[in-house]
Short mmCIF file of C-alpha atoms and ligand atoms in Angstrom, two decimals:
data_model
loop_
_atom_site.label_atom_id
_atom_site.label_comp_id
_atom_site.label_asym_id
_atom_site.label_seq_id
_atom_site.Cartn_x
_atom_site.Cartn_y
_atom_site.Cartn_z
CA MET A 1 -7.01 8.22 -13.59
CA ARG A 2 -4.73 5.26 -12.84
CA VAL A 3 -4.40 4.95 -9.07
CA VAL A 4 -2.19 2.73 -6.97
CA CYS A 5 -3.40 2.33 -3.40
CA LYS A 6 -0.95 0.94 -0.86
CA VAL A 7 -2.39 -0.45 2.32
CA GLY A 8 -0.29 -1.45 5.31
CA THR A 9 -0.66 -4.17 7.90
CA SER A 10 -1.68 -1.67 10.59
CA THR A 11 -4.66 -0.62 8.45
CA LEU A 12 -5.76 -4.17 7.59
CA THR A 13 -5.41 -5.91 10.92
CA HIS A 14 -6.05 -5.41 14.60
CA ALA A 15 -3.08 -5.56 16.98
CA THR A 16 -3.84 -9.29 17.32
CA GLY A 17 -2.98 -9.84 13.65
CA ARG A 18 -6.61 -10.73 12.94
CA LEU A 19 -8.46 -9.02 10.11
CA ASN A 20 -10.01 -5.62 10.79
CA ILE A 21 -13.25 -6.54 9.08
CA ARG A 22 -14.94 -3.14 9.23
CA ARG A 23 -11.87 -1.41 7.79
CA VAL A 24 -11.25 -3.89 4.98
CA GLU A 25 -14.91 -3.99 4.00
CA ALA A 26 -14.95 -0.20 3.75
CA LEU A 27 -11.72 -0.18 1.76
CA CYS A 28 -12.97 -2.71 -0.82
CA ARG A 29 -16.32 -0.93 -1.15
CA VAL A 30 -14.75 2.49 -1.72
CA LEU A 31 -12.12 1.17 -4.16
CA SER A 32 -14.86 -0.66 -6.06
CA ASP A 33 -16.81 2.56 -6.31
CA ILE A 34 -13.77 4.52 -7.48
CA LYS A 35 -13.32 1.86 -10.14
CA ASN A 36 -16.99 2.10 -11.08
CA ALA A 37 -16.48 5.85 -11.55
CA GLY A 38 -14.04 5.01 -14.35
CA HIS A 39 -10.64 4.97 -12.66
CA GLU A 40 -8.14 2.11 -12.85
CA VAL A 41 -7.28 0.71 -9.44
CA ILE A 42 -4.20 -1.22 -8.37
CA LEU A 43 -3.83 -2.39 -4.80
CA VAL A 44 -0.45 -2.95 -3.16
CA SER A 45 -1.29 -4.81 -0.01
CA SER A 46 0.83 -5.80 2.95
CA GLY A 47 -0.60 -7.98 5.65
CA ALA A 48 0.61 -11.42 4.59
CA ILE A 49 2.90 -11.89 7.55
CA GLY A 50 0.58 -10.10 9.98
CA MET A 51 -2.45 -12.14 8.95
CA GLY A 52 -0.41 -15.34 9.00
CA VAL A 53 0.48 -14.54 12.61
CA GLY A 54 -3.23 -14.22 13.39
CA LYS A 55 -4.31 -17.31 11.48
CA LEU A 56 -1.57 -19.46 13.03
CA ASN A 57 -2.33 -18.03 16.49
CA LEU A 58 1.31 -17.07 17.03
CA SER A 59 1.93 -14.85 20.04
CA ALA A 60 4.11 -12.39 18.06
CA ARG A 61 5.51 -11.71 14.60
CA PRO A 62 8.33 -14.27 14.00
CA GLN A 63 11.79 -12.74 13.83
CA ASP A 64 13.58 -15.49 11.88
CA MET A 65 13.37 -15.92 8.11
CA PRO A 66 11.60 -19.33 7.93
CA GLY A 67 9.09 -18.11 10.51
CA LYS A 68 8.29 -14.95 8.54
CA GLN A 69 8.11 -16.86 5.27
CA ALA A 70 5.83 -19.51 6.72
CA ALA A 71 3.53 -16.86 8.22
CA ALA A 72 3.46 -15.05 4.86
CA ALA A 73 2.54 -18.25 3.00
CA VAL A 74 -0.48 -18.70 5.26
CA GLY A 75 -1.41 -15.02 5.42
CA GLN A 76 -1.16 -14.34 1.68
CA CYS A 77 -3.86 -16.97 1.02
CA GLU A 78 -6.08 -15.45 3.63
CA LEU A 79 -5.48 -11.97 2.24
CA MET A 80 -6.44 -12.93 -1.31
CA TYR A 81 -9.41 -14.90 -0.08
CA VAL A 82 -10.69 -11.77 1.66
CA TYR A 83 -10.05 -9.47 -1.31
CA ASP A 84 -11.61 -11.92 -3.76
CA LYS A 85 -14.68 -12.26 -1.56
CA LEU A 86 -15.16 -8.54 -0.90
CA PHE A 87 -14.41 -7.22 -4.40
CA SER A 88 -16.62 -9.96 -5.88
CA GLU A 89 -19.53 -8.53 -3.91
CA TYR A 90 -19.19 -5.46 -6.13
CA HIS A 91 -18.57 -7.55 -9.27
CA HIS A 92 -14.89 -6.80 -9.55
CA THR A 93 -12.17 -9.31 -10.32
CA VAL A 94 -8.87 -9.43 -8.47
CA ALA A 95 -5.52 -10.71 -9.74
CA GLN A 96 -2.63 -11.69 -7.47
CA ILE A 97 0.91 -10.61 -8.35
CA LEU A 98 3.82 -11.44 -6.05
CA LEU A 99 7.14 -9.75 -6.75
CA THR A 100 10.69 -9.58 -5.44
CA GLY A 101 13.15 -6.73 -5.92
CA GLU A 102 15.04 -8.95 -8.33
CA ASP A 103 11.98 -9.21 -10.58
CA LEU A 104 11.97 -5.43 -10.90
CA ARG A 105 15.72 -5.04 -11.32
CA ASP A 106 15.91 -7.62 -14.14
CA GLU A 107 14.96 -5.84 -17.35
CA ALA A 108 13.14 -8.74 -19.05
CA ARG A 109 11.21 -9.74 -15.91
CA HIS A 110 10.32 -6.13 -15.26
CA ALA A 111 8.99 -5.76 -18.81
CA ASN A 112 6.91 -8.94 -18.39
CA PHE A 113 5.48 -7.62 -15.17
CA THR A 114 4.56 -4.28 -16.73
CA ASN A 115 2.97 -5.91 -19.78
CA THR A 116 0.91 -8.25 -17.61
CA MET A 117 -0.21 -5.36 -15.45
CA LEU A 118 -1.33 -3.33 -18.45
CA ARG A 119 -3.22 -6.32 -19.81
CA LEU A 120 -4.94 -6.92 -16.47
CA LEU A 121 -6.00 -3.29 -16.37
CA SER A 122 -7.33 -3.48 -19.91
CA TYR A 123 -9.31 -6.59 -18.88
CA GLY A 124 -10.79 -4.52 -16.04
CA ALA A 125 -9.20 -6.52 -13.21
CA ILE A 126 -7.84 -5.12 -9.95
CA PRO A 127 -4.22 -6.27 -9.55
CA VAL A 128 -3.35 -6.98 -5.92
CA ILE A 129 0.41 -6.87 -5.43
CA ASN A 130 2.65 -7.90 -2.56
CA GLU A 131 6.26 -8.83 -2.08
CA ASN A 132 6.76 -12.56 -2.68
CA ASP A 133 7.60 -13.00 0.99
CA THR A 134 7.85 -16.80 0.96
CA VAL A 135 10.90 -16.74 -1.33
CA SER A 136 12.17 -13.22 -0.89
CA THR A 137 15.30 -13.02 1.27
CA GLU A 138 17.02 -9.78 2.17
CA GLU A 139 19.36 -9.75 -0.84
CA ILE A 140 16.58 -10.00 -3.42
CA ALA A 141 13.71 -8.24 -1.67
CA VAL A 142 12.28 -4.81 -2.31
CA GLY A 143 12.07 -4.82 1.48
CA ASP A 144 9.00 -2.73 2.19
CA ASN A 145 5.70 -2.14 0.49
CA ASP A 146 5.91 1.66 0.47
CA THR A 147 8.85 1.37 -1.91
CA LEU A 148 7.11 -1.47 -3.76
CA GLY A 149 4.05 0.76 -4.22
CA ALA A 150 6.20 3.53 -5.67
CA LEU A 151 8.03 1.14 -8.02
CA VAL A 152 4.70 -0.27 -9.22
CA ALA A 153 3.29 3.24 -9.75
CA GLU A 154 6.40 4.18 -11.72
CA SER A 155 6.27 1.00 -13.84
CA VAL A 156 2.66 1.42 -14.93
CA LYS A 157 2.93 5.22 -15.17
CA ALA A 158 0.22 5.73 -12.58
CA ASP A 159 -1.15 9.20 -11.97
CA ARG A 160 -1.25 8.79 -8.23
CA LEU A 161 -0.01 6.61 -5.37
CA ILE A 162 -2.14 6.77 -2.24
CA VAL A 163 -0.44 5.32 0.84
CA LEU A 164 -2.82 4.39 3.64
CA SER A 165 -1.05 4.58 6.96
CA ASP A 166 -1.75 4.56 10.70
CA ILE A 167 -0.93 8.28 10.80
CA ASP A 168 -2.64 11.25 9.08
CA GLY A 169 0.41 12.28 7.06
CA LEU A 170 3.89 13.72 7.49
CA TYR A 171 4.23 15.80 10.66
CA THR A 172 6.78 18.34 11.84
CA ALA A 173 7.31 16.08 14.90
CA ASP A 174 5.92 12.78 16.20
CA PRO A 175 2.24 13.62 16.95
CA ARG A 176 2.09 10.66 19.36
CA LYS A 177 4.61 12.44 21.57
CA ASP A 178 4.55 16.12 20.69
CA PRO A 179 1.26 18.05 21.02
CA ASP A 180 2.68 20.88 18.88
CA ALA A 181 3.31 18.57 15.92
CA ARG A 182 1.80 19.99 12.74
CA ARG A 183 0.79 18.06 9.61
CA LEU A 184 2.38 19.18 6.35
CA GLU A 185 -0.29 19.52 3.66
CA GLU A 186 2.01 19.64 0.69
CA VAL A 187 5.62 18.70 -0.04
CA THR A 188 7.26 19.33 -3.41
CA GLU A 189 10.81 18.23 -2.66
CA ILE A 190 12.39 15.63 -0.38
CA THR A 191 14.99 17.85 1.26
CA ASP A 192 17.26 16.89 4.17
CA GLU A 193 14.89 18.84 6.40
CA VAL A 194 11.93 16.73 5.23
CA LEU A 195 13.97 13.54 5.70
CA SER A 196 14.81 14.56 9.26
CA LEU A 197 11.06 14.41 10.08
CA ALA A 198 10.94 10.62 9.60
CA GLY A 199 11.07 8.33 12.64
CA GLY A 200 11.06 4.49 12.71
CA SER A 201 8.20 2.02 12.21
CA GLY A 202 5.10 2.98 14.21
CA SER A 203 3.29 -0.35 14.60
CA GLY A 204 4.20 -3.78 15.91
CA LEU A 205 3.14 -5.87 12.92
CA GLY A 206 4.18 -3.87 9.85
CA THR A 207 7.64 -3.06 8.52
CA GLY A 208 7.26 0.47 7.20
CA GLY A 209 7.40 3.87 8.85
CA MET A 210 7.81 7.43 7.68
CA ALA A 211 11.35 6.80 6.37
CA THR A 212 10.16 4.19 3.83
CA LYS A 213 7.27 6.50 2.87
CA LEU A 214 9.67 9.32 2.11
CA ALA A 215 11.84 6.94 0.07
CA ALA A 216 8.66 6.06 -1.85
CA ALA A 217 7.81 9.75 -2.28
CA ARG A 218 11.25 10.38 -3.74
CA ILE A 219 10.69 7.65 -6.38
CA CYS A 220 7.24 9.06 -7.16
CA LEU A 221 8.38 12.67 -7.48
CA ALA A 222 11.20 11.63 -9.83
CA ALA A 223 8.71 9.63 -11.93
CA GLY A 224 6.11 12.40 -12.08
CA VAL A 225 3.63 10.44 -9.92
CA GLU A 226 1.71 12.31 -7.25
CA MET A 227 1.78 10.61 -3.85
CA ILE A 228 -0.52 11.06 -0.89
CA ILE A 229 -0.05 9.74 2.63
CA MET A 230 -3.33 9.53 4.52
CA ASN A 231 -4.77 7.72 7.49
CA GLY A 232 -6.23 4.33 6.53
CA LYS A 233 -8.65 4.26 9.46
CA ASP A 234 -11.35 5.95 7.37
CA PRO A 235 -11.21 4.63 3.78
CA GLU A 236 -14.14 6.93 2.87
CA GLN A 237 -11.54 9.71 2.76
CA LEU A 238 -10.28 8.17 -0.47
CA TYR A 239 -13.25 9.89 -2.13
CA ASP A 240 -11.93 13.24 -0.89
CA VAL A 241 -8.46 12.48 -2.22
CA MET A 242 -9.91 11.59 -5.61
CA GLU A 243 -11.83 14.88 -5.60
CA GLY A 244 -8.60 16.78 -4.94
CA LYS A 245 -9.58 17.83 -1.42
CA LYS A 246 -6.89 18.43 1.19
CA VAL A 247 -6.34 15.10 2.93
CA GLY A 248 -3.12 13.90 4.54
CA THR A 249 0.16 14.99 3.00
CA ARG A 250 0.37 15.45 -0.75
CA PHE A 251 3.72 15.08 -2.51
CA ARG A 252 3.19 17.04 -5.67
CA ALA A 253 5.26 16.11 -8.70
N1 LIG B 1 5.15 -7.96 2.44
C1 LIG B 1 4.93 -7.81 3.85
C2 LIG B 1 3.63 -8.49 4.26
O1 LIG B 1 2.75 -8.69 3.45
C3 LIG B 1 4.81 -6.39 4.29
C4 LIG B 1 5.88 -5.46 3.92
C5 LIG B 1 5.53 -4.03 4.37
O2 LIG B 1 4.57 -3.85 5.10
O3 LIG B 1 6.23 -3.10 4.00
O4 LIG B 1 3.45 -8.80 5.42
#
């Protein structure tokens, strides 16, 4: 199976912006094992800006463009350093790919990206993809990594996109506020009713939220890619997802 795993800033870092070591170690170990079992693994990782904030000891995520881009330049290095170190422990090789929306919209650049990805997979590497935040301005950006994950999964014809989030899945209401909120186990269509369940971004450091996840699910469903939203706090649950057990919310194509 070809699997794209998207991991958000809230999964990778503490509220301080510093690396959540226990979490990231578990994630790299489990993904390495899934790869050892014969699957192809692609990681779409956020965290560049968040980790830059931590490394530069900034008090909050910068709001202006140069601030965000500078934080991303610092954080992206740190991110790849960590992935290289942890995946190397399990004898896996990572490859960094930074993209903008424009790269995916331009036919020739998109084809180059896809060909390189397929070659990396045939070489047995784990591509680690992020938006090219240091050059990406609003007009040319994909904008959020949930959508980026879906576009990547569509491009390489992945079987599955697993989105690790700070919430267990899609709920009938905000479970942080409503005790009666119920998790949906399976969704087969992004209807207006489903869209109405999305709120804004849940964490302070990331950019996503349920709305961007549903936009990603729509891309996946149209492309015949199954998507799962699950909580990233326990990466061991990725094993359950791979075994087809009921975890999070499954968007079935
Ligand atoms: N590319 C951004 C980062 O690495 C994150 C975008 C997102 O989380 O959707 O910080």
